[in-house]
């Protein structure tokens, strides 16, 4: 996967060129190695370019195909079933390889969720990193509402930006004494939304920013602390029909944890504390991209 190049939208969207390495593992030369978009595959975005130094490869030799993305993603924002571009790579006397290319920006779907954070600093021989929000609320339809916890315990889940660490702390506290289906972080930990695992309950600043100065420290719409769902999925209307509030994994006191109220089509939502064992809300999970 590659990131679009759109630094006007965000400095993280650098459009870093990425490359496939092709190696001749046989004992004879690979002749006339070329590549093309595979028959039946969608085309590359018009502003994505490719460059190859592949010709004839001696045994053990390698060549590269470099893909440089532009500002256009390879699928529409919000498209829940994107089809990646497939390349066909081979020589006149070799088997064919079929690497895939997907250029994404915010709100494109990848690895089971809507992309809301992108890390384009990963090595150029692999995919970008980042984070996605689940396509749907956890627990099926209609989505169940859950407490943050069933008891008021001090849990080491106070990170504003690391929902994975928060979720691990919550699970460590309640695994063995509570069924995962009974509390928000547990529900994320067992989710297979989008056909993948590895979901966690996002931290409050992964969900939005603190425009109303409620005290979360998540920054403002103009300068959020980190890339987040409100800024990159909700403000533009990609996520719609959302309920009033969602739990974050960030505890604010022994009895409360932060909740995010998304504002569809608006720059800013609201962040408020909720009673951990009393309030019931749906659960929207997040996961880190694997690359």
CSV table of C-alpha atoms in Angstrom, one decimal:
chain,number,residue,atom,x,y,z
A,1,UNK,CA,0.0,0.0,0.0
A,2,UNK,CA,1.2,3.5,-0.8
A,3,UNK,CA,0.1,6.9,0.6
A,4,UNK,CA,-1.3,9.6,-1.7
A,5,UNK,CA,0.9,12.7,-2.1
A,6,UNK,CA,-1.2,15.5,-0.5
A,7,UNK,CA,0.8,17.5,1.9
A,8,UNK,CA,-1.6,20.4,1.6
A,9,UNK,CA,-4.1,18.2,3.4
A,10,UNK,CA,-1.6,16.7,5.9
A,11,UNK,CA,2.2,16.7,6.2
A,12,UNK,CA,2.0,13.0,6.7
A,13,UNK,CA,0.7,12.3,3.2
A,14,UNK,CA,4.1,12.5,1.5
A,15,UNK,CA,3.5,10.0,-1.4
A,16,UNK,CA,6.7,8.2,-0.8
A,17,UNK,CA,7.8,6.1,-3.8
A,18,UNK,CA,7.8,2.4,-3.0
A,19,UNK,CA,9.4,-0.5,-4.8
A,20,UNK,CA,9.0,-4.2,-5.6
A,21,UNK,CA,12.2,-6.2,-5.8
A,22,UNK,CA,12.2,-9.0,-8.4
A,23,UNK,CA,14.9,-11.7,-8.0
A,24,UNK,CA,15.8,-14.6,-10.3
A,25,UNK,CA,16.0,-17.6,-8.0
A,26,UNK,CA,16.5,-20.0,-10.9
A,27,UNK,CA,19.7,-21.4,-12.4
A,28,UNK,CA,19.2,-19.9,-15.9
A,29,UNK,CA,19.0,-16.3,-17.0
A,30,UNK,CA,15.5,-14.7,-16.8
A,31,UNK,CA,15.0,-13.2,-20.3
A,32,UNK,CA,13.2,-9.9,-21.1
A,33,UNK,CA,11.6,-9.3,-17.7
A,34,UNK,CA,8.8,-6.8,-18.1
A,35,UNK,CA,5.6,-5.7,-16.3
A,36,UNK,CA,2.2,-4.4,-17.0
A,37,UNK,CA,-1.2,-3.9,-15.3
A,38,UNK,CA,-2.8,-7.4,-15.4
A,39,UNK,CA,-5.7,-8.2,-17.6
A,40,UNK,CA,-8.9,-7.6,-15.8
A,41,UNK,CA,-7.3,-5.4,-13.1
A,42,UNK,CA,-8.4,-1.8,-12.4
A,43,UNK,CA,-6.0,0.8,-13.9
A,44,UNK,CA,-3.4,2.7,-11.8
A,45,UNK,CA,-4.5,6.2,-10.8
A,46,UNK,CA,-3.7,8.5,-13.7
A,47,UNK,CA,-1.1,10.4,-11.6
A,48,UNK,CA,0.7,7.3,-10.3
A,49,UNK,CA,3.8,6.5,-12.2
A,50,UNK,CA,6.0,3.4,-12.5
A,51,UNK,CA,9.6,2.9,-13.4
A,52,UNK,CA,11.5,-0.4,-13.8
A,53,UNK,CA,15.2,-1.3,-14.3
A,54,UNK,CA,14.3,-4.9,-15.1
A,55,UNK,CA,15.7,-6.5,-18.3
A,56,UNK,CA,17.5,-9.8,-18.4
A,57,UNK,CA,18.4,-11.2,-15.0
A,58,UNK,CA,21.3,-13.5,-14.4
A,59,UNK,CA,20.7,-16.3,-11.8
A,60,UNK,CA,20.6,-14.6,-8.3
A,61,UNK,CA,20.3,-11.1,-9.8
A,62,UNK,CA,17.5,-8.6,-8.9
A,63,UNK,CA,15.8,-5.6,-10.3
A,64,UNK,CA,13.2,-3.2,-9.0
A,65,UNK,CA,9.8,-1.7,-10.0
A,66,UNK,CA,9.3,1.6,-8.4
A,67,UNK,CA,5.8,3.0,-7.9
A,68,UNK,CA,5.4,6.8,-7.3
A,69,UNK,CA,1.9,7.8,-6.2
A,70,UNK,CA,0.2,11.1,-6.9
A,71,UNK,CA,-2.7,12.8,-5.2
A,72,UNK,CA,-5.4,10.4,-6.5
A,73,UNK,CA,-6.2,7.2,-4.5
A,74,UNK,CA,-6.9,4.0,-6.3
A,75,UNK,CA,-10.5,3.8,-5.0
A,76,UNK,CA,-13.2,6.2,-3.9
A,77,UNK,CA,-13.3,7.5,-0.3
A,78,UNK,CA,-15.6,5.3,1.7
A,79,UNK,CA,-15.7,2.5,-0.9
A,80,UNK,CA,-16.0,-0.6,1.4
A,81,UNK,CA,-14.9,-3.1,-1.2
A,82,UNK,CA,-11.9,-1.6,-3.0
A,83,UNK,CA,-10.2,-3.7,-5.7
A,84,UNK,CA,-6.4,-3.3,-5.7
A,85,UNK,CA,-4.4,-2.9,-8.9
A,86,UNK,CA,-2.6,-6.1,-9.9
A,87,UNK,CA,0.6,-6.0,-11.9
A,88,UNK,CA,1.8,-8.9,-14.0
A,89,UNK,CA,5.6,-9.3,-13.9
A,90,UNK,CA,7.6,-11.9,-15.8
A,91,UNK,CA,10.1,-12.8,-18.4
A,92,UNK,CA,9.8,-14.6,-21.7
A,93,UNK,CA,11.0,-17.8,-20.0
A,94,UNK,CA,9.7,-17.4,-16.4
A,95,UNK,CA,6.6,-17.7,-14.3
A,96,UNK,CA,4.5,-14.7,-13.7
A,97,UNK,CA,4.4,-12.7,-10.5
A,98,UNK,CA,1.3,-10.7,-9.4
A,99,UNK,CA,2.1,-8.0,-7.0
A,100,UNK,CA,-0.7,-5.6,-6.0
A,101,UNK,CA,-0.8,-1.8,-5.6
A,102,UNK,CA,-3.2,0.2,-3.6
A,103,UNK,CA,-2.9,4.0,-3.2
A,104,UNK,CA,-4.8,5.3,-0.2
A,105,UNK,CA,-5.6,8.5,1.6
A,106,UNK,CA,-7.8,9.3,4.5
A,107,UNK,CA,-11.2,7.5,4.4
A,108,UNK,CA,-10.1,4.9,1.9
A,109,UNK,CA,-10.6,1.3,3.1
A,110,UNK,CA,-7.6,-1.0,3.7
A,111,UNK,CA,-7.1,-4.0,5.9
A,112,UNK,CA,-10.7,-4.1,7.1
A,113,UNK,CA,-11.2,-0.4,8.0
A,114,UNK,CA,-11.3,3.3,7.1
A,115,UNK,CA,-7.8,4.8,7.1
A,116,UNK,CA,-7.5,7.7,9.5
A,117,UNK,CA,-3.8,7.8,10.2
A,118,UNK,CA,-0.9,7.2,7.8
A,119,UNK,CA,2.8,6.6,8.6
A,120,UNK,CA,4.8,7.1,5.3
A,121,UNK,CA,8.2,6.8,7.0
A,122,UNK,CA,8.2,3.0,6.9
A,123,UNK,CA,10.9,1.3,4.6
A,124,UNK,CA,10.2,1.8,0.9
A,125,UNK,CA,10.4,-1.9,0.3
A,126,UNK,CA,7.1,-2.4,2.1
A,127,UNK,CA,3.8,-0.9,2.8
A,128,UNK,CA,2.9,2.3,4.6
A,129,UNK,CA,1.9,2.1,8.3
A,130,UNK,CA,-1.0,3.8,9.9
A,131,UNK,CA,-4.4,3.1,11.6
A,132,UNK,CA,-7.9,2.3,10.6
A,133,UNK,CA,-11.3,2.5,12.2
A,134,UNK,CA,-13.6,-0.5,11.9
A,135,UNK,CA,-16.2,-0.4,9.1
A,136,UNK,CA,-19.0,-1.0,11.6
A,137,UNK,CA,-19.5,-0.9,15.4
A,138,UNK,CA,-18.4,-3.9,17.2
A,139,UNK,CA,-20.7,-6.7,18.1
A,140,UNK,CA,-22.9,-7.0,15.0
A,141,UNK,CA,-26.1,-5.3,14.0
A,142,UNK,CA,-27.8,-3.8,15.8
A,143,UNK,CA,-24.7,-2.9,17.6
A,144,UNK,CA,-24.8,-3.6,21.3
A,145,UNK,CA,-24.1,-0.9,23.9
A,146,UNK,CA,-21.5,-1.7,26.5
A,147,UNK,CA,-20.0,-0.1,29.7
A,148,UNK,CA,-16.4,0.8,29.8
A,149,UNK,CA,-16.1,-1.7,32.7
A,150,UNK,CA,-18.4,-3.3,35.2
A,151,UNK,CA,-16.5,-2.1,38.2
A,152,UNK,CA,-14.6,1.0,39.2
A,153,UNK,CA,-11.0,0.1,39.3
A,154,UNK,CA,-7.8,2.0,38.8
A,155,UNK,CA,-6.5,0.8,35.4
A,156,UNK,CA,-3.3,1.9,33.8
A,157,UNK,CA,-5.0,3.1,30.7
A,158,UNK,CA,-4.4,6.8,30.7
A,159,UNK,CA,-2.6,7.3,27.4
A,160,UNK,CA,-4.2,9.9,25.2
A,161,UNK,CA,-2.8,8.5,22.0
A,162,UNK,CA,-2.0,4.8,22.4
A,163,UNK,CA,-5.2,2.8,22.4
A,164,UNK,CA,-3.3,-0.4,21.9
A,165,UNK,CA,-1.5,0.0,25.2
A,166,UNK,CA,-4.6,1.2,27.0
A,167,UNK,CA,-6.6,-1.8,25.7
A,168,UNK,CA,-3.8,-4.2,26.9
A,169,UNK,CA,-4.0,-2.6,30.3
A,170,UNK,CA,-7.7,-3.0,30.5
A,171,UNK,CA,-7.6,-6.6,29.4
A,172,UNK,CA,-4.9,-7.4,32.0
A,173,UNK,CA,-7.2,-6.0,34.6
A,174,UNK,CA,-10.4,-7.8,33.6
A,175,UNK,CA,-9.3,-11.0,31.8
A,176,UNK,CA,-10.4,-13.9,34.0
A,177,UNK,CA,-13.0,-12.0,35.9
A,178,UNK,CA,-15.1,-10.6,33.1
A,179,UNK,CA,-16.2,-12.0,29.7
A,180,UNK,CA,-14.8,-9.9,26.9
A,181,UNK,CA,-18.3,-9.4,25.6
A,182,UNK,CA,-19.2,-7.5,28.8
A,183,UNK,CA,-17.1,-4.4,28.3
A,184,UNK,CA,-15.9,-2.2,25.5
A,185,UNK,CA,-12.2,-3.0,25.2
A,186,UNK,CA,-13.0,-6.7,25.6
A,187,UNK,CA,-15.5,-6.5,22.7
A,188,UNK,CA,-12.8,-4.9,20.5
A,189,UNK,CA,-10.2,-7.5,21.4
A,190,UNK,CA,-12.4,-10.3,20.1
A,191,UNK,CA,-13.7,-8.5,17.0
A,192,UNK,CA,-13.2,-9.8,13.5
A,193,UNK,CA,-14.8,-6.8,11.8
A,194,UNK,CA,-13.7,-6.5,8.2
A,195,UNK,CA,-12.5,-10.1,8.3
A,196,UNK,CA,-9.4,-9.2,10.3
A,197,UNK,CA,-8.3,-9.3,14.0
A,198,UNK,CA,-6.0,-7.1,16.1
A,199,UNK,CA,-8.7,-4.5,17.0
A,200,UNK,CA,-8.4,-2.3,20.1
A,201,UNK,CA,-10.4,0.4,21.8
A,202,UNK,CA,-9.0,3.7,20.5
A,203,UNK,CA,-7.5,6.3,22.9
A,204,UNK,CA,-9.4,9.6,23.1
A,205,UNK,CA,-7.0,11.6,20.9
A,206,UNK,CA,-7.2,8.9,18.2
A,207,UNK,CA,-10.9,9.6,18.1
A,208,UNK,CA,-10.9,13.4,18.0
A,209,UNK,CA,-9.7,16.7,19.4
A,210,UNK,CA,-10.6,19.0,22.3
A,211,UNK,CA,-12.1,22.0,20.6
A,212,UNK,CA,-14.3,22.8,23.6
A,213,UNK,CA,-11.3,22.6,26.0
A,214,UNK,CA,-12.7,19.8,28.1
A,215,UNK,CA,-9.3,19.0,29.4
A,216,UNK,CA,-8.3,15.9,27.3
A,217,UNK,CA,-5.3,17.7,25.8
A,218,UNK,CA,-6.1,16.4,22.3
A,219,UNK,CA,-5.6,19.8,20.6
A,220,UNK,CA,-7.9,21.6,18.3
A,221,UNK,CA,-9.4,21.1,14.8
A,222,UNK,CA,-6.7,23.3,13.4
A,223,UNK,CA,-3.9,21.6,15.3
A,224,UNK,CA,-5.0,18.1,16.6
A,225,UNK,CA,-2.5,16.3,18.8
A,226,UNK,CA,-2.5,13.3,16.4
A,227,UNK,CA,-4.3,12.1,13.3
A,228,UNK,CA,-7.8,11.2,14.3
A,229,UNK,CA,-11.2,9.9,13.3
A,230,UNK,CA,-13.2,13.1,13.7
A,231,UNK,CA,-10.7,15.1,11.5
A,232,UNK,CA,-10.2,12.5,8.8
A,233,UNK,CA,-13.4,10.4,8.7
A,234,UNK,CA,-16.3,12.2,10.2
A,235,UNK,CA,-15.7,15.9,9.3
A,236,UNK,CA,-16.0,15.1,5.6
A,237,UNK,CA,-19.1,12.9,6.0
A,238,UNK,CA,-17.4,9.5,5.3
A,239,UNK,CA,-18.8,8.1,8.5
A,240,UNK,CA,-22.5,9.0,8.9
A,241,UNK,CA,-25.4,7.9,11.1
A,242,UNK,CA,-23.3,7.6,14.2
A,243,UNK,CA,-24.8,7.4,17.7
A,244,UNK,CA,-24.3,10.2,20.2
A,245,UNK,CA,-21.2,8.9,22.0
A,246,UNK,CA,-18.5,6.3,21.9
A,247,UNK,CA,-16.1,5.1,24.6
A,248,UNK,CA,-12.4,5.7,24.3
A,249,UNK,CA,-9.9,3.5,26.1
A,250,UNK,CA,-8.5,6.6,28.1
A,251,UNK,CA,-9.5,6.5,31.7
A,252,UNK,CA,-9.9,10.0,33.3
A,253,UNK,CA,-10.5,8.9,36.9
A,254,UNK,CA,-11.3,5.9,38.9
A,255,UNK,CA,-15.0,6.2,38.0
A,256,UNK,CA,-14.8,7.9,34.6
A,257,UNK,CA,-13.4,7.5,31.1
A,258,UNK,CA,-13.4,9.8,28.2
A,259,UNK,CA,-16.1,9.6,25.6
A,260,UNK,CA,-16.1,11.0,22.0
A,261,UNK,CA,-19.2,12.5,20.5
A,262,UNK,CA,-18.6,12.8,16.7
A,263,UNK,CA,-20.0,15.7,14.7
A,264,UNK,CA,-20.8,14.6,11.2
A,265,UNK,CA,-19.8,17.0,8.5
A,266,UNK,CA,-18.4,19.5,11.1
A,267,UNK,CA,-14.8,20.2,12.0
A,268,UNK,CA,-15.2,19.4,15.7
A,269,UNK,CA,-16.9,16.9,17.9
A,270,UNK,CA,-17.1,16.9,21.7
A,271,UNK,CA,-15.1,15.0,24.3
A,272,UNK,CA,-16.7,14.4,27.8
A,273,UNK,CA,-16.1,12.1,30.7
A,274,UNK,CA,-18.6,9.2,31.2
A,275,UNK,CA,-19.3,6.9,34.1
A,276,UNK,CA,-17.3,3.7,33.4
A,277,UNK,CA,-19.7,1.3,35.0
A,278,UNK,CA,-22.9,3.3,34.3
A,279,UNK,CA,-22.9,4.7,30.8
A,280,UNK,CA,-23.7,2.3,27.9
A,281,UNK,CA,-22.5,3.2,24.4
A,282,UNK,CA,-21.7,1.4,21.2
A,283,UNK,CA,-18.1,0.5,20.5
A,284,UNK,CA,-16.0,1.6,17.5
A,285,UNK,CA,-12.7,-0.2,17.3
A,286,UNK,CA,-9.3,0.7,15.7
A,287,UNK,CA,-6.3,-1.3,14.5
A,288,UNK,CA,-2.8,-0.7,13.4
A,289,UNK,CA,-2.0,-1.5,9.8
A,290,UNK,CA,0.4,-4.4,9.3
A,291,UNK,CA,3.2,-4.0,6.7
